mmCIF file of C-alpha atoms and ligand atoms in Angstrom:
data_model
loop_
_atom_site.group_PDB
_atom_site.id
_atom_site.type_symbol
_atom_site.label_atom_id
_atom_site.label_comp_id
_atom_site.label_asym_id
_atom_site.label_seq_id
_atom_site.Cartn_x
_atom_site.Cartn_y
_atom_site.Cartn_z
ATOM 1 C CA MET A 1 -25.102 -42.805 104.779
ATOM 2 C CA GLN A 2 -26.764 -39.566 106.201
ATOM 3 C CA LYS A 3 -26.522 -36.694 104.412
ATOM 4 C CA GLN A 4 -27.901 -33.253 103.752
ATOM 5 C CA LEU A 5 -30.807 -33.067 101.603
ATOM 6 C CA VAL A 6 -29.790 -30.093 99.163
ATOM 7 C CA ARG A 7 -25.988 -31.745 99.019
ATOM 8 C CA VAL A 8 -27.943 -34.878 97.475
ATOM 9 C CA LEU A 9 -30.331 -32.884 95.124
ATOM 10 C CA SER A 10 -27.905 -31.098 93.702
ATOM 11 C CA PHE A 11 -25.019 -34.559 93.700
ATOM 12 C CA LEU A 12 -28.301 -36.339 91.840
ATOM 13 C CA GLY A 13 -27.401 -33.262 89.269
ATOM 14 C CA VAL A 14 -30.862 -31.696 90.111
ATOM 15 C CA GLY A 15 -29.838 -28.362 90.112
ATOM 16 C CA SER A 16 -27.648 -26.000 91.878
ATOM 17 C CA ARG A 17 -27.974 -25.588 95.440
ATOM 18 C CA LYS A 18 -29.345 -22.765 95.232
ATOM 19 C CA ASP A 19 -32.329 -24.208 92.858
ATOM 20 C CA CYS A 20 -32.286 -26.878 95.424
ATOM 21 C CA SER A 21 -32.568 -25.292 98.124
ATOM 22 C CA HIS A 22 -35.566 -23.474 96.349
ATOM 23 C CA LEU A 23 -37.578 -26.686 95.487
ATOM 24 C CA ILE A 24 -37.450 -28.003 99.085
ATOM 25 C CA ARG A 25 -38.616 -24.779 100.776
ATOM 26 C CA LYS A 26 -41.388 -24.981 98.048
ATOM 27 C CA GLY A 27 -42.788 -28.319 99.575
ATOM 28 C CA LEU A 28 -41.918 -29.568 95.963
ATOM 29 C CA VAL A 29 -39.332 -32.367 97.667
ATOM 30 C CA THR A 30 -40.661 -35.690 99.091
ATOM 31 C CA VAL A 31 -38.245 -38.006 100.862
ATOM 32 C CA ASN A 32 -39.921 -41.735 101.588
ATOM 33 C CA GLY A 33 -43.312 -40.369 100.849
ATOM 34 C CA LYS A 34 -42.446 -37.230 103.558
ATOM 35 C CA VAL A 35 -42.178 -33.482 102.089
ATOM 36 C CA ILE A 36 -39.193 -31.953 103.700
ATOM 37 C CA LEU A 37 -38.984 -28.677 103.525
ATOM 38 C CA LYS A 38 -35.776 -27.305 105.716
ATOM 39 C CA PRO A 39 -32.508 -28.419 102.940
ATOM 40 C CA LEU A 40 -29.345 -29.337 105.244
ATOM 41 C CA ASP A 41 -32.016 -31.616 106.996
ATOM 42 C CA LYS A 42 -30.002 -35.335 106.832
ATOM 43 C CA ILE A 43 -31.536 -38.308 104.910
ATOM 44 C CA GLU A 44 -30.738 -41.649 105.093
ATOM 45 C CA THR A 45 -29.257 -42.311 101.690
ATOM 46 C CA ASP A 46 -29.670 -46.113 101.884
ATOM 47 C CA GLY A 47 -32.503 -47.453 99.510
ATOM 48 C CA VAL A 48 -34.416 -43.785 99.962
ATOM 49 C CA GLU A 49 -36.772 -43.012 97.630
ATOM 50 C CA ILE A 50 -36.896 -38.870 96.673
ATOM 51 C CA GLU A 51 -39.734 -37.271 94.634
ATOM 52 C CA ILE A 52 -39.738 -34.321 93.008
ATOM 53 C CA ASP A 53 -42.840 -32.625 92.096
ATOM 54 C CA GLY A 54 -43.999 -36.093 91.998
ATOM 55 C CA GLU A 55 -41.647 -37.600 89.782
ATOM 56 C CA ALA A 56 -39.520 -40.473 91.414
ATOM 57 C CA ILE A 57 -35.500 -39.485 90.733
ATOM 58 C CA ASP A 58 -32.770 -42.850 91.349
ATOM 59 C CA TYR A 59 -30.515 -42.237 94.197
ATOM 60 C CA ARG A 60 -27.240 -43.337 92.789
ATOM 61 C CA GLU A 61 -23.988 -42.902 94.095
ATOM 62 C CA GLN A 62 -22.445 -43.863 90.881
ATOM 63 C CA TYR A 63 -23.220 -44.603 87.120
ATOM 64 C CA PHE A 64 -20.950 -46.306 84.556
ATOM 65 C CA LEU A 65 -22.709 -46.272 81.010
ATOM 66 C CA MET A 66 -22.262 -47.349 77.681
ATOM 67 C CA LEU A 67 -23.798 -45.146 74.577
ATOM 68 C CA ASN A 68 -23.471 -46.412 70.688
ATOM 69 C CA LYS A 69 -21.920 -42.698 69.883
ATOM 70 C CA PRO A 70 -23.862 -41.933 66.313
ATOM 71 C CA LEU A 71 -22.160 -40.176 63.443
ATOM 72 C CA GLY A 72 -22.278 -36.390 64.105
ATOM 73 C CA TYR A 73 -21.954 -36.075 67.368
ATOM 74 C CA GLU A 74 -19.284 -34.247 69.359
ATOM 75 C CA CYS A 75 -17.705 -35.733 72.593
ATOM 76 C CA SER A 76 -16.534 -33.072 74.154
ATOM 77 C CA ALA A 77 -19.142 -30.953 77.017
ATOM 78 C CA ARG A 78 -18.570 -27.780 74.796
ATOM 79 C CA PRO A 79 -18.614 -28.931 71.143
ATOM 80 C CA LYS A 80 -17.686 -26.478 68.489
ATOM 81 C CA SER A 81 -19.584 -27.544 65.812
ATOM 82 C CA HIS A 82 -22.099 -30.725 66.288
ATOM 83 C CA PRO A 83 -24.385 -31.575 69.135
ATOM 84 C CA SER A 84 -22.490 -32.953 72.057
ATOM 85 C CA VAL A 85 -22.746 -36.601 73.145
ATOM 86 C CA LEU A 86 -23.885 -35.293 76.291
ATOM 87 C CA GLU A 87 -26.970 -34.543 74.429
ATOM 88 C CA LEU A 88 -28.030 -37.508 74.217
ATOM 89 C CA LEU A 89 -28.279 -38.232 77.823
ATOM 90 C CA PRO A 90 -31.038 -36.906 80.181
ATOM 91 C CA GLU A 91 -29.993 -33.619 81.789
ATOM 92 C CA ASN A 92 -28.968 -34.265 85.404
ATOM 93 C CA PHE A 93 -26.755 -36.661 84.736
ATOM 94 C CA VAL A 94 -25.155 -34.442 82.570
ATOM 95 C CA ASN A 95 -24.873 -32.110 85.645
ATOM 96 C CA ARG A 96 -23.614 -34.239 88.188
ATOM 97 C CA GLY A 97 -20.426 -34.736 85.649
ATOM 98 C CA ILE A 98 -21.108 -38.114 83.985
ATOM 99 C CA GLN A 99 -18.327 -37.852 80.856
ATOM 100 C CA PRO A 100 -17.134 -39.849 78.346
ATOM 101 C CA ALA A 101 -13.398 -42.042 78.924
ATOM 102 C CA GLY A 102 -11.659 -40.745 76.317
ATOM 103 C CA ARG A 103 -13.077 -39.440 72.938
ATOM 104 C CA LEU A 104 -13.914 -40.804 69.093
ATOM 105 C CA ASP A 105 -14.370 -38.090 66.634
ATOM 106 C CA VAL A 106 -17.263 -36.757 65.047
ATOM 107 C CA GLU A 107 -16.999 -39.037 61.971
ATOM 108 C CA THR A 108 -16.751 -42.127 64.552
ATOM 109 C CA SER A 109 -19.324 -44.221 65.825
ATOM 110 C CA GLY A 110 -19.614 -47.128 67.586
ATOM 111 C CA LEU A 111 -18.757 -48.057 71.211
ATOM 112 C CA LEU A 112 -18.522 -45.245 73.894
ATOM 113 C CA LEU A 113 -18.121 -45.509 78.104
ATOM 114 C CA LEU A 114 -19.158 -42.803 79.987
ATOM 115 C CA SER A 115 -18.612 -42.098 84.007
ATOM 116 C CA ASP A 116 -19.181 -39.883 86.721
ATOM 117 C CA VAL A 117 -16.332 -42.078 88.675
ATOM 118 C CA GLY A 118 -12.841 -40.632 87.818
ATOM 119 C CA GLY A 119 -11.129 -43.626 88.687
ATOM 120 C CA PHE A 120 -13.582 -45.317 85.973
ATOM 121 C CA LEU A 121 -13.084 -43.132 82.891
ATOM 122 C CA HIS A 122 -8.914 -43.071 84.136
ATOM 123 C CA HIS A 123 -9.060 -47.079 83.923
ATOM 124 C CA VAL A 124 -10.416 -47.085 80.495
ATOM 125 C CA THR A 125 -7.717 -44.023 78.710
ATOM 126 C CA SER A 126 -5.026 -45.098 80.753
ATOM 127 C CA PRO A 127 -2.527 -46.187 78.013
ATOM 128 C CA ARG A 128 -0.764 -48.191 81.662
ATOM 129 C CA ARG A 129 -3.294 -50.538 81.412
ATOM 130 C CA HIS A 130 -3.547 -51.743 77.568
ATOM 131 C CA LEU A 131 -7.144 -52.187 77.262
ATOM 132 C CA VAL A 132 -7.661 -52.798 73.633
ATOM 133 C CA LYS A 133 -9.655 -51.318 71.296
ATOM 134 C CA THR A 134 -11.437 -52.686 68.343
ATOM 135 C CA TYR A 135 -11.950 -50.214 65.174
ATOM 136 C CA ARG A 136 -13.847 -51.843 62.102
ATOM 137 C CA LEU A 137 -12.917 -49.557 59.418
ATOM 138 C CA GLN A 138 -13.413 -48.707 56.041
ATOM 139 C CA THR A 139 -11.004 -47.225 53.257
ATOM 140 C CA SER A 140 -11.076 -45.333 50.258
ATOM 141 C CA GLU A 141 -8.696 -47.913 48.498
ATOM 142 C CA ALA A 142 -7.714 -51.539 48.361
ATOM 143 C CA ILE A 143 -5.523 -52.127 51.819
ATOM 144 C CA THR A 144 -2.330 -54.179 51.053
ATOM 145 C CA GLU A 145 -0.944 -56.608 52.300
ATOM 146 C CA GLU A 146 2.022 -54.657 52.408
ATOM 147 C CA ALA A 147 0.618 -51.944 54.469
ATOM 148 C CA VAL A 148 -1.566 -54.879 56.980
ATOM 149 C CA GLN A 149 2.283 -55.531 57.852
ATOM 150 C CA ARG A 150 3.850 -52.335 58.606
ATOM 151 C CA LEU A 151 0.507 -51.733 61.057
ATOM 152 C CA LEU A 152 1.437 -54.372 62.634
ATOM 153 C CA ALA A 153 5.385 -53.394 63.424
ATOM 154 C CA GLY A 154 4.207 -49.711 63.679
ATOM 155 C CA VAL A 155 4.120 -46.690 61.733
ATOM 156 C CA LYS A 156 5.755 -42.974 63.028
ATOM 157 C CA LEU A 157 3.443 -40.482 63.342
ATOM 158 C CA GLU A 158 4.413 -37.100 63.993
ATOM 159 C CA ASP A 159 4.576 -35.811 67.409
ATOM 160 C CA GLU A 160 5.482 -39.504 68.932
ATOM 161 C CA GLU A 161 8.288 -40.478 69.517
ATOM 162 C CA GLU A 162 7.965 -44.054 69.431
ATOM 163 C CA LEU A 163 6.156 -46.841 66.951
ATOM 164 C CA ILE A 164 2.825 -47.070 67.131
ATOM 165 C CA ALA A 165 1.586 -50.120 66.387
ATOM 166 C CA ALA A 166 -1.379 -52.356 65.518
ATOM 167 C CA LYS A 167 -2.273 -55.119 67.876
ATOM 168 C CA ALA A 168 -3.847 -57.259 65.799
ATOM 169 C CA VAL A 169 -5.005 -57.142 61.561
ATOM 170 C CA GLU A 170 -8.337 -58.767 60.619
ATOM 171 C CA ARG A 171 -8.973 -58.635 57.122
ATOM 172 C CA LEU A 172 -12.938 -58.092 56.001
ATOM 173 C CA SER A 173 -12.907 -57.820 52.606
ATOM 174 C CA GLU A 174 -10.461 -55.474 49.868
ATOM 175 C CA ASN A 175 -10.534 -52.129 52.016
ATOM 176 C CA GLU A 176 -11.963 -53.123 55.410
ATOM 177 C CA ILE A 177 -10.457 -54.253 58.143
ATOM 178 C CA LYS A 178 -10.421 -54.646 61.959
ATOM 179 C CA LEU A 179 -7.775 -52.951 63.459
ATOM 180 C CA LEU A 180 -7.029 -53.519 67.436
ATOM 181 C CA VAL A 181 -4.788 -51.123 69.111
ATOM 182 C CA ASP A 182 -4.226 -50.595 73.161
ATOM 183 C CA LEU A 183 -3.486 -46.964 72.826
ATOM 184 C CA GLY A 184 -5.479 -44.042 72.374
ATOM 185 C CA ARG A 185 -3.776 -40.701 70.722
ATOM 186 C CA TYR A 186 -5.586 -37.752 68.762
ATOM 187 C CA HIS A 187 -7.056 -39.877 65.518
ATOM 188 C CA MET A 188 -5.121 -42.286 65.632
ATOM 189 C CA VAL A 189 -6.469 -44.890 63.794
ATOM 190 C CA ARG A 190 -7.037 -42.358 60.849
ATOM 191 C CA ARG A 191 -3.176 -41.197 60.907
ATOM 192 C CA MET A 192 -1.988 -44.830 61.240
ATOM 193 C CA MET A 193 -4.286 -45.472 58.098
ATOM 194 C CA ALA A 194 -2.708 -42.115 56.382
ATOM 195 C CA ALA A 195 0.669 -43.355 57.570
ATOM 196 C CA VAL A 196 0.096 -46.673 55.129
ATOM 197 C CA GLY A 197 -1.565 -44.836 52.363
ATOM 198 C CA ALA A 198 -4.903 -45.372 53.106
ATOM 199 C CA HIS A 199 -7.954 -42.730 53.591
ATOM 200 C CA VAL A 200 -10.247 -43.773 56.074
ATOM 201 C CA GLU A 201 -14.075 -43.799 54.815
ATOM 202 C CA LYS A 202 -15.898 -45.104 57.641
ATOM 203 C CA LEU A 203 -15.199 -45.958 61.826
ATOM 204 C CA HIS A 204 -16.587 -47.504 64.232
ATOM 205 C CA ARG A 205 -15.539 -48.668 67.553
ATOM 206 C CA GLU A 206 -16.552 -52.384 68.338
ATOM 207 C CA ALA A 207 -15.251 -53.280 71.605
ATOM 208 C CA ILE A 208 -13.208 -52.345 74.253
ATOM 209 C CA GLY A 209 -11.767 -55.003 76.234
ATOM 210 C CA ASP A 210 -13.952 -57.905 75.858
ATOM 211 C CA LEU A 211 -16.795 -55.643 75.830
ATOM 212 C CA LYS A 212 -18.453 -55.705 72.625
ATOM 213 C CA LEU A 213 -20.912 -52.698 71.866
ATOM 214 C CA PRO A 214 -24.262 -55.060 71.763
ATOM 215 C CA ASP A 215 -26.349 -55.519 68.580
ATOM 216 C CA ASP A 216 -29.725 -54.267 69.809
ATOM 217 C CA LEU A 217 -28.391 -50.468 71.069
ATOM 218 C CA GLU A 218 -29.231 -48.340 68.391
ATOM 219 C CA PRO A 219 -26.903 -45.392 67.381
ATOM 220 C CA GLY A 220 -27.768 -43.034 69.887
ATOM 221 C CA ASP A 221 -29.051 -45.141 72.610
ATOM 222 C CA TRP A 222 -27.332 -45.604 75.486
ATOM 223 C CA ARG A 223 -27.585 -48.020 78.719
ATOM 224 C CA GLU A 224 -26.148 -48.885 82.324
ATOM 225 C CA LEU A 225 -23.018 -51.088 82.581
ATOM 226 C CA THR A 226 -23.701 -54.597 84.183
ATOM 227 C CA GLN A 227 -21.537 -55.791 87.223
ATOM 228 C CA GLU A 228 -20.717 -58.729 84.803
ATOM 229 C CA GLU A 229 -19.640 -55.928 81.795
ATOM 230 C CA LEU A 230 -17.544 -53.853 84.734
ATOM 231 C CA ASP A 231 -15.848 -57.192 85.443
ATOM 232 C CA MET A 232 -15.235 -57.496 81.649
ATOM 233 C CA LEU A 233 -13.379 -54.177 81.633
ATOM 234 C CA GLY A 234 -11.360 -55.439 84.958
ATOM 235 C CA TYR A 235 -13.023 -52.841 86.277
ATOM 236 C CA SER A 236 -13.081 -52.867 90.222
ATOM 237 C CA GLU A 237 -14.044 -49.795 92.278
ATOM 238 C CA GLN A 238 -11.524 -48.326 94.573
HETATM 239 N N1 LIG B 1 -9.086 -42.873 66.005
HETATM 240 C C1 LIG B 1 -9.239 -42.143 65.606
HETATM 241 O O1 LIG B 1 -9.151 -41.782 64.235
HETATM 242 N N2 LIG B 1 -10.876 -41.496 65.709
HETATM 243 C C2 LIG B 1 -11.368 -42.330 66.268
HETATM 244 O O2 LIG B 1 -12.189 -41.836 67.031
HETATM 245 C C3 LIG B 1 -11.020 -43.072 67.651
HETATM 246 C C4 LIG B 1 -9.775 -43.678 66.904
#
């Protein structure tokens, strides 16, 4: 596809249009090995190789990422009291509008998906899709069998009309369970556990749909999703 060079650079998150025009006019941008000096010149984006000041930048229409969210990070782009997860990504990813699909609390770790494709963010978070999220959690007190049955039957949360039920509960130890839910409400898992009298001490998201957080992705690390992983999430481009 043919696009103006300045638009391509700002889309890639290199900077504002003004910054990108400046870089181009200074002769710092090469396209397929040739310096281009006019910001409005059109370039063919298919298979293009762009360098800025000798550094190659990937031309990509869209990004789909997974991050192993560490504890102590906020998912908001404008965090209040902790660093944002976006600080764990390259700056140009943030400039081009990559955002988390839904949120994990500051004190929750685990699988977080991010993208600059609105349709994908919606796909992952939409309650209508019923994508099941798997959480592993530890509580300060033993989780009784009655509590498990109540989670499965549904608990009443403040400001929610309907009962919120777990899709499944797997007991791992006296005070540790895996909880599968297909909704995403504010602090939902912590509030569900509080409703059955248990205080969550540790909360970790292990999977979204069939997509599991890989063992080799360390806290704070990210990588792109493969096509197979996008398929696992049931996402197909519109
Ligand atoms: N439920 C919560 O309470 N917190 C999270 O971070 C995710 C789900």
